[in-house]
PDB file of C-alpha atoms in Angstrom:
ATOM      1  CA  UNK A   1      13.084   6.126  37.881  1.00  0.00           C
ATOM      2  CA  UNK A   2      10.255   3.707  37.145  1.00  0.00           C
ATOM      3  CA  UNK A   3       9.155   1.493  40.022  1.00  0.00           C
ATOM      4  CA  UNK A   4       7.722  -1.966  39.668  1.00  0.00           C
ATOM      5  CA  UNK A   5       4.086  -2.591  40.410  1.00  0.00           C
ATOM      6  CA  UNK A   6       3.323  -4.303  43.727  1.00  0.00           C
ATOM      7  CA  UNK A   7       1.819  -7.221  41.811  1.00  0.00           C
ATOM      8  CA  UNK A   8       5.193  -8.093  40.290  1.00  0.00           C
ATOM      9  CA  UNK A   9       7.030  -8.182  43.620  1.00  0.00           C
ATOM     10  CA  UNK A  10       5.681 -11.632  44.674  1.00  0.00           C
ATOM     11  CA  UNK A  11       6.860 -13.068  41.357  1.00  0.00           C
ATOM     12  CA  UNK A  12      10.220 -14.765  41.429  1.00  0.00           C
ATOM     13  CA  UNK A  13      11.773 -16.138  38.282  1.00  0.00           C
ATOM     14  CA  UNK A  14      14.129 -19.052  38.621  1.00  0.00           C
ATOM     15  CA  UNK A  15      16.132 -20.654  35.874  1.00  0.00           C
ATOM     16  CA  UNK A  16      16.672 -24.367  36.142  1.00  0.00           C
ATOM     17  CA  UNK A  17      19.102 -25.895  33.697  1.00  0.00           C
ATOM     18  CA  UNK A  18      19.166 -29.673  33.730  1.00  0.00           C
ATOM     19  CA  UNK A  19      21.967 -31.642  35.297  1.00  0.00           C
ATOM     20  CA  UNK A  20      22.981 -32.686  31.799  1.00  0.00           C
ATOM     21  CA  UNK A  21      24.222 -29.159  31.168  1.00  0.00           C
ATOM     22  CA  UNK A  22      27.756 -28.411  32.335  1.00  0.00           C
ATOM     23  CA  UNK A  23      27.692 -26.663  35.696  1.00  0.00           C
ATOM     24  CA  UNK A  24      23.925 -26.112  35.618  1.00  0.00           C
ATOM     25  CA  UNK A  25      24.240 -23.063  33.373  1.00  0.00           C
ATOM     26  CA  UNK A  26      21.943 -21.870  30.629  1.00  0.00           C
ATOM     27  CA  UNK A  27      22.574 -23.251  27.151  1.00  0.00           C
ATOM     28  CA  UNK A  28      24.825 -21.105  24.963  1.00  0.00           C
ATOM     29  CA  UNK A  29      22.942 -18.356  23.148  1.00  0.00           C
ATOM     30  CA  UNK A  30      20.000 -18.248  25.559  1.00  0.00           C
ATOM     31  CA  UNK A  31      18.779 -15.716  28.109  1.00  0.00           C
ATOM     32  CA  UNK A  32      15.633 -14.884  30.065  1.00  0.00           C
ATOM     33  CA  UNK A  33      14.510 -11.407  31.103  1.00  0.00           C
ATOM     34  CA  UNK A  34      11.452 -10.204  33.004  1.00  0.00           C
ATOM     35  CA  UNK A  35       9.492  -7.083  32.039  1.00  0.00           C
ATOM     36  CA  UNK A  36       6.387  -5.441  33.464  1.00  0.00           C
ATOM     37  CA  UNK A  37       3.185  -6.713  31.885  1.00  0.00           C
ATOM     38  CA  UNK A  38       0.034  -4.984  30.724  1.00  0.00           C
ATOM     39  CA  UNK A  39      -3.671  -5.806  30.650  1.00  0.00           C
ATOM     40  CA  UNK A  40      -4.364  -9.221  32.189  1.00  0.00           C
ATOM     41  CA  UNK A  41      -0.689 -10.052  32.617  1.00  0.00           C
ATOM     42  CA  UNK A  42       1.377  -8.771  35.526  1.00  0.00           C
ATOM     43  CA  UNK A  43       4.722  -9.619  33.926  1.00  0.00           C
ATOM     44  CA  UNK A  44       6.248 -10.806  30.673  1.00  0.00           C
ATOM     45  CA  UNK A  45       9.098 -13.247  30.172  1.00  0.00           C
ATOM     46  CA  UNK A  46      11.355 -12.687  27.186  1.00  0.00           C
ATOM     47  CA  UNK A  47      13.119 -15.943  26.361  1.00  0.00           C
ATOM     48  CA  UNK A  48      15.920 -15.700  23.818  1.00  0.00           C
ATOM     49  CA  UNK A  49      17.303 -18.950  22.457  1.00  0.00           C
ATOM     50  CA  UNK A  50      19.207 -19.373  19.205  1.00  0.00           C
ATOM     51  CA  UNK A  51      19.191 -23.174  19.408  1.00  0.00           C
ATOM     52  CA  UNK A  52      15.502 -24.027  18.701  1.00  0.00           C
ATOM     53  CA  UNK A  53      15.195 -25.598  22.147  1.00  0.00           C
ATOM     54  CA  UNK A  54      12.144 -26.669  24.142  1.00  0.00           C
ATOM     55  CA  UNK A  55      11.591 -25.057  27.557  1.00  0.00           C
ATOM     56  CA  UNK A  56       9.007 -25.724  30.266  1.00  0.00           C
ATOM     57  CA  UNK A  57       7.404 -22.864  32.165  1.00  0.00           C
ATOM     58  CA  UNK A  58       6.575 -23.997  35.701  1.00  0.00           C
ATOM     59  CA  UNK A  59       4.827 -22.288  38.623  1.00  0.00           C
ATOM     60  CA  UNK A  60       4.749 -22.896  42.358  1.00  0.00           C
ATOM     61  CA  UNK A  61       2.925 -21.290  45.291  1.00  0.00           C
ATOM     62  CA  UNK A  62       5.617 -22.371  47.796  1.00  0.00           C
ATOM     63  CA  UNK A  63       8.878 -23.084  45.886  1.00  0.00           C
ATOM     64  CA  UNK A  64       8.615 -26.809  46.654  1.00  0.00           C
ATOM     65  CA  UNK A  65       5.624 -28.057  44.621  1.00  0.00           C
ATOM     66  CA  UNK A  66       6.076 -27.190  40.954  1.00  0.00           C
ATOM     67  CA  UNK A  67       3.523 -27.682  38.197  1.00  0.00           C
ATOM     68  CA  UNK A  68       3.952 -27.292  34.459  1.00  0.00           C
ATOM     69  CA  UNK A  69       2.228 -24.239  33.008  1.00  0.00           C
ATOM     70  CA  UNK A  70       3.249 -24.750  29.382  1.00  0.00           C
ATOM     71  CA  UNK A  71       5.870 -26.283  27.123  1.00  0.00           C
ATOM     72  CA  UNK A  72       7.443 -23.645  24.893  1.00  0.00           C
ATOM     73  CA  UNK A  73       9.385 -24.049  21.670  1.00  0.00           C
ATOM     74  CA  UNK A  74      11.641 -21.083  20.935  1.00  0.00           C
ATOM     75  CA  UNK A  75      12.011 -20.820  17.183  1.00  0.00           C
ATOM     76  CA  UNK A  76      15.591 -19.565  16.831  1.00  0.00           C
ATOM     77  CA  UNK A  77      14.802 -16.147  18.215  1.00  0.00           C
ATOM     78  CA  UNK A  78      12.782 -14.347  20.868  1.00  0.00           C
ATOM     79  CA  UNK A  79       9.671 -15.740  22.524  1.00  0.00           C
ATOM     80  CA  UNK A  80       7.557 -13.408  24.663  1.00  0.00           C
ATOM     81  CA  UNK A  81       5.415 -15.134  27.288  1.00  0.00           C
ATOM     82  CA  UNK A  82       2.853 -13.087  29.247  1.00  0.00           C
ATOM     83  CA  UNK A  83       2.299 -14.236  32.823  1.00  0.00           C
ATOM     84  CA  UNK A  84      -1.427 -14.044  33.520  1.00  0.00           C
ATOM     85  CA  UNK A  85      -2.904 -13.046  36.843  1.00  0.00           C
ATOM     86  CA  UNK A  86      -4.312 -16.076  38.696  1.00  0.00           C
ATOM     87  CA  UNK A  87      -7.348 -15.249  40.858  1.00  0.00           C
ATOM     88  CA  UNK A  88      -7.030 -18.066  43.411  1.00  0.00           C
ATOM     89  CA  UNK A  89      -3.278 -17.697  43.950  1.00  0.00           C
ATOM     90  CA  UNK A  90      -2.019 -14.161  44.551  1.00  0.00           C
ATOM     91  CA  UNK A  91       1.570 -15.350  45.121  1.00  0.00           C
ATOM     92  CA  UNK A  92       3.139 -17.555  42.473  1.00  0.00           C
ATOM     93  CA  UNK A  93       6.764 -18.210  41.669  1.00  0.00           C
ATOM     94  CA  UNK A  94       7.831 -19.054  38.127  1.00  0.00           C
ATOM     95  CA  UNK A  95      10.787 -20.803  36.625  1.00  0.00           C
ATOM     96  CA  UNK A  96      11.926 -21.705  33.133  1.00  0.00           C
ATOM     97  CA  UNK A  97      13.180 -25.276  33.007  1.00  0.00           C
ATOM     98  CA  UNK A  98      15.471 -26.495  30.281  1.00  0.00           C
ATOM     99  CA  UNK A  99      16.240 -30.187  30.027  1.00  0.00           C
ATOM    100  CA  UNK A 100      18.497 -31.306  27.194  1.00  0.00           C
ATOM    101  CA  UNK A 101      17.007 -34.819  27.365  1.00  0.00           C
ATOM    102  CA  UNK A 102      13.385 -33.637  27.005  1.00  0.00           C
ATOM    103  CA  UNK A 103      13.430 -31.953  23.624  1.00  0.00           C
ATOM    104  CA  UNK A 104      10.035 -33.313  22.538  1.00  0.00           C
ATOM    105  CA  UNK A 105       9.028 -30.818  19.846  1.00  0.00           C
ATOM    106  CA  UNK A 106      10.339 -31.973  16.461  1.00  0.00           C
ATOM    107  CA  UNK A 107      12.519 -29.674  14.374  1.00  0.00           C
ATOM    108  CA  UNK A 108      10.465 -29.775  11.195  1.00  0.00           C
ATOM    109  CA  UNK A 109       8.954 -27.147   8.913  1.00  0.00           C
ATOM    110  CA  UNK A 110       5.654 -27.066  10.810  1.00  0.00           C
ATOM    111  CA  UNK A 111       7.473 -26.315  14.061  1.00  0.00           C
ATOM    112  CA  UNK A 112      10.240 -24.097  12.698  1.00  0.00           C
ATOM    113  CA  UNK A 113       8.113 -21.580  10.791  1.00  0.00           C
ATOM    114  CA  UNK A 114       5.716 -19.476  12.796  1.00  0.00           C
ATOM    115  CA  UNK A 115       3.400 -18.378   9.986  1.00  0.00           C
ATOM    116  CA  UNK A 116      -0.104 -17.044  10.556  1.00  0.00           C
ATOM    117  CA  UNK A 117      -2.946 -19.530  10.137  1.00  0.00           C
ATOM    118  CA  UNK A 118      -4.513 -17.525   7.296  1.00  0.00           C
ATOM    119  CA  UNK A 119      -2.434 -16.098   4.501  1.00  0.00           C
ATOM    120  CA  UNK A 120      -2.314 -12.346   4.107  1.00  0.00           C
ATOM    121  CA  UNK A 121      -4.005 -10.854   1.050  1.00  0.00           C
ATOM    122  CA  UNK A 122      -0.853  -9.983  -0.886  1.00  0.00           C
ATOM    123  CA  UNK A 123      -2.457 -10.476  -4.318  1.00  0.00           C
ATOM    124  CA  UNK A 124      -5.118  -7.788  -3.817  1.00  0.00           C
ATOM    125  CA  UNK A 125      -4.182  -5.636  -0.825  1.00  0.00           C
ATOM    126  CA  UNK A 126      -6.396  -2.796   0.295  1.00  0.00           C
ATOM    127  CA  UNK A 127      -4.466   0.325  -0.654  1.00  0.00           C
ATOM    128  CA  UNK A 128      -4.978   3.915   0.480  1.00  0.00           C
ATOM    129  CA  UNK A 129      -6.885   6.108  -1.971  1.00  0.00           C
ATOM    130  CA  UNK A 130      -3.836   8.181  -2.931  1.00  0.00           C
ATOM    131  CA  UNK A 131      -2.157   5.033  -4.330  1.00  0.00           C
ATOM    132  CA  UNK A 132      -5.147   4.250  -6.558  1.00  0.00           C
ATOM    133  CA  UNK A 133      -4.978   7.450  -8.604  1.00  0.00           C
ATOM    134  CA  UNK A 134      -4.323   7.207 -12.335  1.00  0.00           C
ATOM    135  CA  UNK A 135      -0.989   8.986 -11.920  1.00  0.00           C
ATOM    136  CA  UNK A 136       0.293   6.187  -9.658  1.00  0.00           C
ATOM    137  CA  UNK A 137      -1.354   3.340 -11.602  1.00  0.00           C
ATOM    138  CA  UNK A 138       0.284   4.496 -14.845  1.00  0.00           C
ATOM    139  CA  UNK A 139       3.695   3.897 -13.235  1.00  0.00           C
ATOM    140  CA  UNK A 140       2.970   0.192 -12.633  1.00  0.00           C
ATOM    141  CA  UNK A 141       5.237  -1.644 -15.077  1.00  0.00           C
ATOM    142  CA  UNK A 142       4.431  -5.192 -13.936  1.00  0.00           C
ATOM    143  CA  UNK A 143       3.978  -7.444 -16.988  1.00  0.00           C
ATOM    144  CA  UNK A 144       0.437  -8.777 -17.437  1.00  0.00           C
ATOM    145  CA  UNK A 145       1.684 -12.391 -17.372  1.00  0.00           C
ATOM    146  CA  UNK A 146       3.522 -11.888 -14.042  1.00  0.00           C
ATOM    147  CA  UNK A 147       0.599 -12.212 -11.647  1.00  0.00           C
ATOM    148  CA  UNK A 148       1.183 -11.780  -7.908  1.00  0.00           C
ATOM    149  CA  UNK A 149      -0.305 -14.662  -5.932  1.00  0.00           C
ATOM    150  CA  UNK A 150      -0.706 -14.991  -2.180  1.00  0.00           C
ATOM    151  CA  UNK A 151       1.462 -18.128  -2.088  1.00  0.00           C
ATOM    152  CA  UNK A 152       4.210 -16.526  -4.158  1.00  0.00           C
ATOM    153  CA  UNK A 153       4.232 -13.346  -2.096  1.00  0.00           C
ATOM    154  CA  UNK A 154       4.230 -15.305   1.180  1.00  0.00           C
ATOM    155  CA  UNK A 155       7.205 -17.332  -0.029  1.00  0.00           C
ATOM    156  CA  UNK A 156       8.974 -14.094  -0.938  1.00  0.00           C
ATOM    157  CA  UNK A 157       8.373 -12.690   2.542  1.00  0.00           C
ATOM    158  CA  UNK A 158       9.725 -15.864   4.166  1.00  0.00           C
ATOM    159  CA  UNK A 159      12.837 -15.994   1.978  1.00  0.00           C
ATOM    160  CA  UNK A 160      13.669 -12.310   1.941  1.00  0.00           C
TER     161      UNK A 160
END
């Protein structure tokens, strides 16, 4: 059986659904789990939300004074949030706050797609040497007028 590190024991995760939600429960299709962290993080929050909702991660040293750590937009799937070690405060409590009236991040293309800032080099990828042999190249039946572009390949990866 794996035991938790002593550094994760002081961490307490609370879920705070707004009063606008029926019975103070989490929104349908959402869940939060805590996992052991690595490197500079002592724990990791896995927030699953299929509704593209905005959540606020808050921390408190005493469970009465809460401060916002970050506002998180879950893009219809899983969002992993590492909890970093804070030097000045060895004991912090965390909570995920959902408020149905504070959905400030717009649901537009810029917010919905989580694409890398630089496009991958799909047009001319670096291939291993065994794929550059004449035997393999002679099997390429791509027409000369059907050029692969980075934009076209990126669109294909998003759609399929």
